[in-house]
PDB file of C-alpha atoms in Angstrom:
ATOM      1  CA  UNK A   1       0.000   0.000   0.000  1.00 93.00           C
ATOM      2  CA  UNK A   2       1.415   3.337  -1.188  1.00 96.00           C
ATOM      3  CA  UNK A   3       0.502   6.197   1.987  1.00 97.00           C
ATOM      4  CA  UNK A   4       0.216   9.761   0.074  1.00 98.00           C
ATOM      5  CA  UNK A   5       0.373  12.850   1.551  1.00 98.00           C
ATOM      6  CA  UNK A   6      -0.703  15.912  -0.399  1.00 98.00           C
ATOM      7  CA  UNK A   7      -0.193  19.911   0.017  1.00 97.00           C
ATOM      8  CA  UNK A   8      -2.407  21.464  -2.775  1.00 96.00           C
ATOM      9  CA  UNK A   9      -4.321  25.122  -1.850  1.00 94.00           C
ATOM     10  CA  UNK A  10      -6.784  24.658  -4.437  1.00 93.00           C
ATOM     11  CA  UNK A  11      -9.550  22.431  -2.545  1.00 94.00           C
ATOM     12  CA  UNK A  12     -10.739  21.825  -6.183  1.00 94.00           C
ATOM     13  CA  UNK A  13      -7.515  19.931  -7.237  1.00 94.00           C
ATOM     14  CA  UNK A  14      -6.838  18.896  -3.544  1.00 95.00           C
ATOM     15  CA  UNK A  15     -10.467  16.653  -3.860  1.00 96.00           C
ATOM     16  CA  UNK A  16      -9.226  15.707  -7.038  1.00 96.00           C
ATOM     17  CA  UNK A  17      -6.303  13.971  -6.506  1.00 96.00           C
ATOM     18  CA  UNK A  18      -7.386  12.659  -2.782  1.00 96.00           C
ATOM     19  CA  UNK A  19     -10.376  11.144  -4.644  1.00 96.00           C
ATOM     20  CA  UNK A  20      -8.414   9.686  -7.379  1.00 96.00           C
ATOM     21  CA  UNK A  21      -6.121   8.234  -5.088  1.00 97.00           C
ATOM     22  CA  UNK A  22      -8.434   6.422  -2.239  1.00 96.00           C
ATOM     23  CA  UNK A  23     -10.373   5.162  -5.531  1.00 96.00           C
ATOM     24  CA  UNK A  24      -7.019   2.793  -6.026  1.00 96.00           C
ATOM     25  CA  UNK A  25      -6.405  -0.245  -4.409  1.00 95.00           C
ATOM     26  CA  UNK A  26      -2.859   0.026  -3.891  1.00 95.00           C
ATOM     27  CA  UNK A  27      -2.255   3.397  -2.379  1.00 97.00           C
ATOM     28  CA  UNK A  28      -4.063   5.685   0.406  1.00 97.00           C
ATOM     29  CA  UNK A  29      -4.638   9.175   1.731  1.00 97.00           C
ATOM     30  CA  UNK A  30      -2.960   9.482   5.017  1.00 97.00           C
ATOM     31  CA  UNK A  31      -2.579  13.315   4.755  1.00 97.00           C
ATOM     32  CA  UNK A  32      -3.515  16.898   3.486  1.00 97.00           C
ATOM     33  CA  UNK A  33      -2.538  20.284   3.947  1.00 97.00           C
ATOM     34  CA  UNK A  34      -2.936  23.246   1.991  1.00 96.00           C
ATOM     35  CA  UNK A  35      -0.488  25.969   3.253  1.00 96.00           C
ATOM     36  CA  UNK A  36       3.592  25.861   4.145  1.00 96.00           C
ATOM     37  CA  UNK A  37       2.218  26.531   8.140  1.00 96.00           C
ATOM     38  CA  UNK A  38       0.204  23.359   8.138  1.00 97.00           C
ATOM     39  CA  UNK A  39       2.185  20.842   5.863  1.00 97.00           C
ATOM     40  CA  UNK A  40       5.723  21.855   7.710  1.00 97.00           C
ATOM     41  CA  UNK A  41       4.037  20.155  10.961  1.00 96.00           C
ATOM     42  CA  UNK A  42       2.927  17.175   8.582  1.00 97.00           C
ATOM     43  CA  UNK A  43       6.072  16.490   7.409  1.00 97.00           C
ATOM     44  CA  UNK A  44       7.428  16.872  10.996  1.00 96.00           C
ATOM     45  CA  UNK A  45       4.550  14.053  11.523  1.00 96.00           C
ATOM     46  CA  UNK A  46       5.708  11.712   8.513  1.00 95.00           C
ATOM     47  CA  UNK A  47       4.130   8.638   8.134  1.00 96.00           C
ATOM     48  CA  UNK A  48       3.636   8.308   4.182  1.00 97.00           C
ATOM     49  CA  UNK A  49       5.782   7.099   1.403  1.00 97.00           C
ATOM     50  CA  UNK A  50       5.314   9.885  -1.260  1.00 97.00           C
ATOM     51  CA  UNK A  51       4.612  13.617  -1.240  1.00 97.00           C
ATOM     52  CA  UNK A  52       2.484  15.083  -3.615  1.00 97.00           C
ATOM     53  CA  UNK A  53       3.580  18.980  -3.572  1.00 96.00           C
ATOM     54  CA  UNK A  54       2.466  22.311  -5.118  1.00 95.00           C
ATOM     55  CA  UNK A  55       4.679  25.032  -4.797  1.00 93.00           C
ATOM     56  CA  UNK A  56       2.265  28.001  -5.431  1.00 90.00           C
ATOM     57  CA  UNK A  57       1.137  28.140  -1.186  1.00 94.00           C
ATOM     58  CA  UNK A  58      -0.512  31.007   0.526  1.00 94.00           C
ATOM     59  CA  UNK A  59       1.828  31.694   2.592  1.00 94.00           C
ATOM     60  CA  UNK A  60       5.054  30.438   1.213  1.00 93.00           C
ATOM     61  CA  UNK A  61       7.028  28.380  -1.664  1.00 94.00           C
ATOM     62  CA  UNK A  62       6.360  24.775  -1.629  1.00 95.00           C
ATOM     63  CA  UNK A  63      10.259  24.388  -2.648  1.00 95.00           C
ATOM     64  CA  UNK A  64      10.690  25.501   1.027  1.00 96.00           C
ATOM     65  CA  UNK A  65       8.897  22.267   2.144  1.00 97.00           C
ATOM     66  CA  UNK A  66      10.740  20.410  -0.443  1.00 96.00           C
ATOM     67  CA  UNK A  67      13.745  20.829   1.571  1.00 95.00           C
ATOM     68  CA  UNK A  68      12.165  20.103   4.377  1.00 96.00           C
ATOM     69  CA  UNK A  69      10.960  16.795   3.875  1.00 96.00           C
ATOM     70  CA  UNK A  70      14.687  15.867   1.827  1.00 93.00           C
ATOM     71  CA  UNK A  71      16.681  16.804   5.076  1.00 93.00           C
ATOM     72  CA  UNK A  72      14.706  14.282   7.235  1.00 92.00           C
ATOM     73  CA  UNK A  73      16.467  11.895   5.781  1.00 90.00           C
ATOM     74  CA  UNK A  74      13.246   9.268   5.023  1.00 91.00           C
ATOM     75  CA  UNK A  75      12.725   7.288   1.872  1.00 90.00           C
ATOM     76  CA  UNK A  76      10.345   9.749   0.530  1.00 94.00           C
ATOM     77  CA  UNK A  77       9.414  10.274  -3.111  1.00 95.00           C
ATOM     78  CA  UNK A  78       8.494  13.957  -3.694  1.00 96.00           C
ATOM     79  CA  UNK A  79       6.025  14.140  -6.629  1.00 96.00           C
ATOM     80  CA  UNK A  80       6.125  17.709  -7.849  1.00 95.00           C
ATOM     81  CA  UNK A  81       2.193  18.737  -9.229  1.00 93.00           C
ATOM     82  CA  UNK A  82       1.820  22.438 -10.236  1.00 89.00           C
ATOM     83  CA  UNK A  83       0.947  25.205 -13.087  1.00 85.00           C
ATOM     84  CA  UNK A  84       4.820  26.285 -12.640  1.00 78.00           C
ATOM     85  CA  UNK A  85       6.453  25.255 -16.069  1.00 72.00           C
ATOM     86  CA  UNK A  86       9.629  28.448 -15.774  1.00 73.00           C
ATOM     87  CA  UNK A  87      12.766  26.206 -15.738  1.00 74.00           C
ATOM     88  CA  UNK A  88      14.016  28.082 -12.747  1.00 78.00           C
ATOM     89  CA  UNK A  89      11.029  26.557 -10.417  1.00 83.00           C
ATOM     90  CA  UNK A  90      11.942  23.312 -12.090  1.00 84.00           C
ATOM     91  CA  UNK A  91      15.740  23.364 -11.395  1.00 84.00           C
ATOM     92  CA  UNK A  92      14.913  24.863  -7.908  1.00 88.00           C
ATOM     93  CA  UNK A  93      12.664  21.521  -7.384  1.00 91.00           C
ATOM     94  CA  UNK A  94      14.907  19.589  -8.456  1.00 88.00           C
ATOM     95  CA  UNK A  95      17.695  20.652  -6.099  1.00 88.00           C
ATOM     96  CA  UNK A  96      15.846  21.010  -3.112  1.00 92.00           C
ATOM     97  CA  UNK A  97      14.860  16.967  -3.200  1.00 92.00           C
ATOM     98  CA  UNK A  98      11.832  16.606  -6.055  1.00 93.00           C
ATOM     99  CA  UNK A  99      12.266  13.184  -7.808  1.00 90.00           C
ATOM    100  CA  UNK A 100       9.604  14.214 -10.076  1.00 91.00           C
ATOM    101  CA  UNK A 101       8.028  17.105 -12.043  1.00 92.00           C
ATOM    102  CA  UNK A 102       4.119  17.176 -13.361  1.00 91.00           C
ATOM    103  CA  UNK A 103       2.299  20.203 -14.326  1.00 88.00           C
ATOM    104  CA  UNK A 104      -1.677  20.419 -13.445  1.00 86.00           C
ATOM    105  CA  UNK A 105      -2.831  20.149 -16.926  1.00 82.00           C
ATOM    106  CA  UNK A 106      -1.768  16.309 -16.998  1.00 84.00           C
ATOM    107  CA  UNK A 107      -4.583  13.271 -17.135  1.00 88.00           C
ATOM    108  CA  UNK A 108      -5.229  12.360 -13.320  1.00 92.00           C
ATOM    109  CA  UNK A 109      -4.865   9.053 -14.701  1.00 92.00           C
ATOM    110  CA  UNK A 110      -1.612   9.922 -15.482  1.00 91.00           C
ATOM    111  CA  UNK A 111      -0.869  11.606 -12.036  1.00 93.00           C
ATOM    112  CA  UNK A 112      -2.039   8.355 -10.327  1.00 94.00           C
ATOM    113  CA  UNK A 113       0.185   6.282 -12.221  1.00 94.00           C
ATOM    114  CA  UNK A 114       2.909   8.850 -11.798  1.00 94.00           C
ATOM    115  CA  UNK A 115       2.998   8.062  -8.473  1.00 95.00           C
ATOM    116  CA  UNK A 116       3.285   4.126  -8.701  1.00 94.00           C
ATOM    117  CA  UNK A 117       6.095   4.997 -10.954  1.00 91.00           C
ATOM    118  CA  UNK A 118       8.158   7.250  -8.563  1.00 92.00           C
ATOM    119  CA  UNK A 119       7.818   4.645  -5.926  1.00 91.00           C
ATOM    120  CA  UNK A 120       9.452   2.014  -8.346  1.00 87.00           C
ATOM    121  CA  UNK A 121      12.062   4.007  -8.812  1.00 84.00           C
ATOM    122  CA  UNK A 122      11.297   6.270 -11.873  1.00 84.00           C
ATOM    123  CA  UNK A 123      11.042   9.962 -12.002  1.00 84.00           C
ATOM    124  CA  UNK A 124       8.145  10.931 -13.648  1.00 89.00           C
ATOM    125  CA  UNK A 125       8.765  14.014 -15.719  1.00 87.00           C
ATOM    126  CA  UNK A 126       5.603  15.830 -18.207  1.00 84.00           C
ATOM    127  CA  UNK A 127       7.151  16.435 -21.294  1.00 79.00           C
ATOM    128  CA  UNK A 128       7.391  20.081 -21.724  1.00 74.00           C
ATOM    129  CA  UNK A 129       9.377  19.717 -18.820  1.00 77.00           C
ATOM    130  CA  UNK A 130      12.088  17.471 -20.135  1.00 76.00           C
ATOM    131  CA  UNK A 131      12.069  19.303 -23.292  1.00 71.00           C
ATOM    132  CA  UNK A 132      12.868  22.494 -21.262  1.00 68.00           C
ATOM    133  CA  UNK A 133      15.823  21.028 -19.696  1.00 68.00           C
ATOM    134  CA  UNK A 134      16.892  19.504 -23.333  1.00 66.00           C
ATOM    135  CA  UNK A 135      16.941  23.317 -24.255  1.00 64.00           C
ATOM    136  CA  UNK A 136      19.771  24.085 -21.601  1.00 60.00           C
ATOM    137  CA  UNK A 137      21.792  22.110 -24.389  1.00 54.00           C
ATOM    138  CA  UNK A 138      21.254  23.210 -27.680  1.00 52.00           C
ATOM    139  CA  UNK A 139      24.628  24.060 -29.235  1.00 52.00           C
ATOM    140  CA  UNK A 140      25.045  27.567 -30.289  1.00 51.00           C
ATOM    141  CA  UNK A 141      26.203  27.600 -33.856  1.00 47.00           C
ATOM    142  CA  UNK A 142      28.519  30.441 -33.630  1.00 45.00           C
ATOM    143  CA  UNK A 143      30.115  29.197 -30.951  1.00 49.00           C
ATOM    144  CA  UNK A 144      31.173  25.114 -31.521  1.00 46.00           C
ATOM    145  CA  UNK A 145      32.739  23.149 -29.095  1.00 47.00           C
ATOM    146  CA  UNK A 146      34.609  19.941 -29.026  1.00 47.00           C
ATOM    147  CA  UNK A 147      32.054  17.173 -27.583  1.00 48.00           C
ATOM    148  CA  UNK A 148      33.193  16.531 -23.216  1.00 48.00           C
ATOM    149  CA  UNK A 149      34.563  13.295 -22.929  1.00 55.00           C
ATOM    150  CA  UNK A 150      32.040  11.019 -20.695  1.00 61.00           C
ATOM    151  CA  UNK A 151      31.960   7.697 -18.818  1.00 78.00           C
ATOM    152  CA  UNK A 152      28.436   6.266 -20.043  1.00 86.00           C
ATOM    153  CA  UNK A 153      28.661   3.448 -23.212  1.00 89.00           C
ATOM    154  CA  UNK A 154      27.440   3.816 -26.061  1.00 88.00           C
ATOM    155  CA  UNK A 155      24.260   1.645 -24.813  1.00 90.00           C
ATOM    156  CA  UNK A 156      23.739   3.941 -21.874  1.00 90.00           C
ATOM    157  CA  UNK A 157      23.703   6.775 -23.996  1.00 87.00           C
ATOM    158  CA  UNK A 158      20.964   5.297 -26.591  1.00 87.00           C
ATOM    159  CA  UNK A 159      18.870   4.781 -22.852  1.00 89.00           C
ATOM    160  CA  UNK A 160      19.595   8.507 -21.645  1.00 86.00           C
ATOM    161  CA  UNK A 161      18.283   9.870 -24.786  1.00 84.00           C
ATOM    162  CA  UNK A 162      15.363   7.462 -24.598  1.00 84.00           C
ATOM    163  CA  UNK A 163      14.751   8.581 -21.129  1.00 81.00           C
ATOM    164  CA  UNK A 164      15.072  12.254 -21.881  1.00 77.00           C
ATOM    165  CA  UNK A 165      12.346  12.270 -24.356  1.00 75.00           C
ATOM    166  CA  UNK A 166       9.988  10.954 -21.528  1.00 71.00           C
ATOM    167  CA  UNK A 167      10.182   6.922 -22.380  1.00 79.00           C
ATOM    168  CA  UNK A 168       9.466   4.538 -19.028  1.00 79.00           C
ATOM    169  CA  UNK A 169      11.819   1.909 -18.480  1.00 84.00           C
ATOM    170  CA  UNK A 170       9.790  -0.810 -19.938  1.00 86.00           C
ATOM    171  CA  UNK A 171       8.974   1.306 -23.129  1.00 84.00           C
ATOM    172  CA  UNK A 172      12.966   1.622 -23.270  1.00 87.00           C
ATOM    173  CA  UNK A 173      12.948  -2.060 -23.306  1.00 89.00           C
ATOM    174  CA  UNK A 174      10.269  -2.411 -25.919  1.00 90.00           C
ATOM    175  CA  UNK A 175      12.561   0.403 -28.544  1.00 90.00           C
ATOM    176  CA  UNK A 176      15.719  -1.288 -27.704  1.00 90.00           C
ATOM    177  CA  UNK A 177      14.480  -5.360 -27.583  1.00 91.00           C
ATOM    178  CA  UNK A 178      16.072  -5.828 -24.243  1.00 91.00           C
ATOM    179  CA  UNK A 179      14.359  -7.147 -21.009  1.00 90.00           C
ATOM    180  CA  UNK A 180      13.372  -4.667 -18.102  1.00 87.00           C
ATOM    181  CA  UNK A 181      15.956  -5.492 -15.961  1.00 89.00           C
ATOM    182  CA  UNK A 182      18.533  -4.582 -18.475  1.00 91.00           C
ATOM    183  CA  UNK A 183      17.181  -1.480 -18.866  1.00 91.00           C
ATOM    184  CA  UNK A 184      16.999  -1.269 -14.918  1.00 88.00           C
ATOM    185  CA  UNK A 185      20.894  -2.047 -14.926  1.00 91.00           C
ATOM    186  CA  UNK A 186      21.576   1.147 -17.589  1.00 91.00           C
ATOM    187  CA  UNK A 187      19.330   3.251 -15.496  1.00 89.00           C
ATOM    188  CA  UNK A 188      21.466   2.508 -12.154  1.00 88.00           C
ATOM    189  CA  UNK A 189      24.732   2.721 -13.959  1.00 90.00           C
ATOM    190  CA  UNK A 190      23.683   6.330 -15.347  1.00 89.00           C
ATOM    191  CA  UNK A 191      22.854   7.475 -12.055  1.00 86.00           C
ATOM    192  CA  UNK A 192      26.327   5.982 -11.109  1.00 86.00           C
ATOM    193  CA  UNK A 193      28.123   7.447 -13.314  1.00 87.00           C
ATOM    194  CA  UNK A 194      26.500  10.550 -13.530  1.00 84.00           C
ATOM    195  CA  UNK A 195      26.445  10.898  -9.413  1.00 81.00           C
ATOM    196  CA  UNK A 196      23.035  11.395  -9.181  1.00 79.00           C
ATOM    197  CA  UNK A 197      19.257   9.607  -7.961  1.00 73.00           C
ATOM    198  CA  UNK A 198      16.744  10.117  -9.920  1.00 73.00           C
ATOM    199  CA  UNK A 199      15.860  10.574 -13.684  1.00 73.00           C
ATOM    200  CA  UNK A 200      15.390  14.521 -13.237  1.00 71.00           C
ATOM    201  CA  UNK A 201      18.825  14.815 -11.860  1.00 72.00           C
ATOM    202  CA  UNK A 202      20.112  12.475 -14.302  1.00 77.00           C
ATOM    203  CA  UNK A 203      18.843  14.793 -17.359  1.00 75.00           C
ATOM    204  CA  UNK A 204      19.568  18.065 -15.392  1.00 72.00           C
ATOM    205  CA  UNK A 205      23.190  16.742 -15.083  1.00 75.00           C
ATOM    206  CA  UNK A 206      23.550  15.034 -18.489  1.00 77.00           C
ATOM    207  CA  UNK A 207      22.207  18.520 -19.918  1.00 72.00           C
ATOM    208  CA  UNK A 208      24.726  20.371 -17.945  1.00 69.00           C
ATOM    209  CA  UNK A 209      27.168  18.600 -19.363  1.00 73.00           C
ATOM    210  CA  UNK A 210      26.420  18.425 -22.701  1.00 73.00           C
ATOM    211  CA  UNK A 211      26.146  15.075 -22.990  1.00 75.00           C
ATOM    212  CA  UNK A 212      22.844  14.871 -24.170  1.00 68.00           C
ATOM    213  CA  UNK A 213      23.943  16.557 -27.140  1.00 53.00           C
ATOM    214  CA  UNK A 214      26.111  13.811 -28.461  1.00 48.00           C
ATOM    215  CA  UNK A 215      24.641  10.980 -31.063  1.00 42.00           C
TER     216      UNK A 215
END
């Protein structure tokens, strides 16, 4: 059973995804809170397994409470779910502890599944999102540069790309004719490599360093 805990403001969303999520068998409601006052004492509480988090609050940034819940230490998957698409929210996410990025406008089907996908390890990214952080590496033509030399294989580099443009790990599997588990031994190798934990990182770095870029 997969405990959620939600911080939305809008009761209308809020209802929404609480609804959608006690209407699954696998996963539960244990929380809500709709301001940074009341979900800072719920995540001083604990007591679920993902975070679903806007960061539009009331009374504060929801990147604040981001941090929060990454410097207890827990195994907690923080679900990003809000109308921000500006790449600096996104980065700022990222950093403080998100493992995952959706904005508002996505199916709640898909938010629902989104979350049974961040708890098996993925990092659930919509895909104006990943495309954003592709743009951090689009080559300026008066200005070329020698491709950076990188660890990953040629392999793990076919499987970043794949998981940059917003493929799951069994689709991966499906493109490349491999099983799941191979594609689950890339995926931990380019987090390896790369130094990082989750798929956002893992683009945000690979973007950073141009590796992305290479084909």
């Amino acid at each position: 059973m997969i405990r959620v805990a939600i911080i939305e403001d809008d009761p209308v969303m809020r209802d929404l995804l609480s609804g959608a999520v006690e209407a699954c068998d696998d996963m539960m409601v244990t929380s809500t809170a709709d301001n940074v006052a009341m979900a800072s004492g719920m995540i001083e509480a604990g007591g679920y397994d993902v975070l679903l988090c806007d960061l539009g609050l009331p009374d504060g940034s929801g990147i604040t409470l981001i941090r929060q819940e990454a410097l207890t230490g827990r195994d907690t998957d923080i679900l990003v779910i809000t109308i921000f698409a500006n790449q600096n929210k996104v980065l700022d996410a990222i950093r403080a502890g998100a493992r995952g990025y959706l904005l508002k406008d996505e199916r709640i089907e898909d938010c629902i599944e989104a979350i049974r996908n961040i708890r098996r390890g993925g990092s659930p990214i919509s895909p104006i999102i990943a495309r954003q952080l592709l743009g951090q590496i689009t080559p300026e033509a008066s200005q070329p540069s020698a491709p950076l030399a990188s660890p990953l294989s040629e392999r793990e580099y076919e499987v970043l790309n794949l998981l940059s443009r917003g493929f799951s790990n069994s689709e991966c599997a499906d493109i490349l004719t491999v099983s799941a588990n191979t594609i689950g031994t890339h995926v931990k190798n380019i987090y390896r490599k790369l130094e990082v934990n989750s798929r956002a990182e893992a683009l945000f770095e690979a973007s950073s360093q141009g590796l992305l870029a290479r084909q």
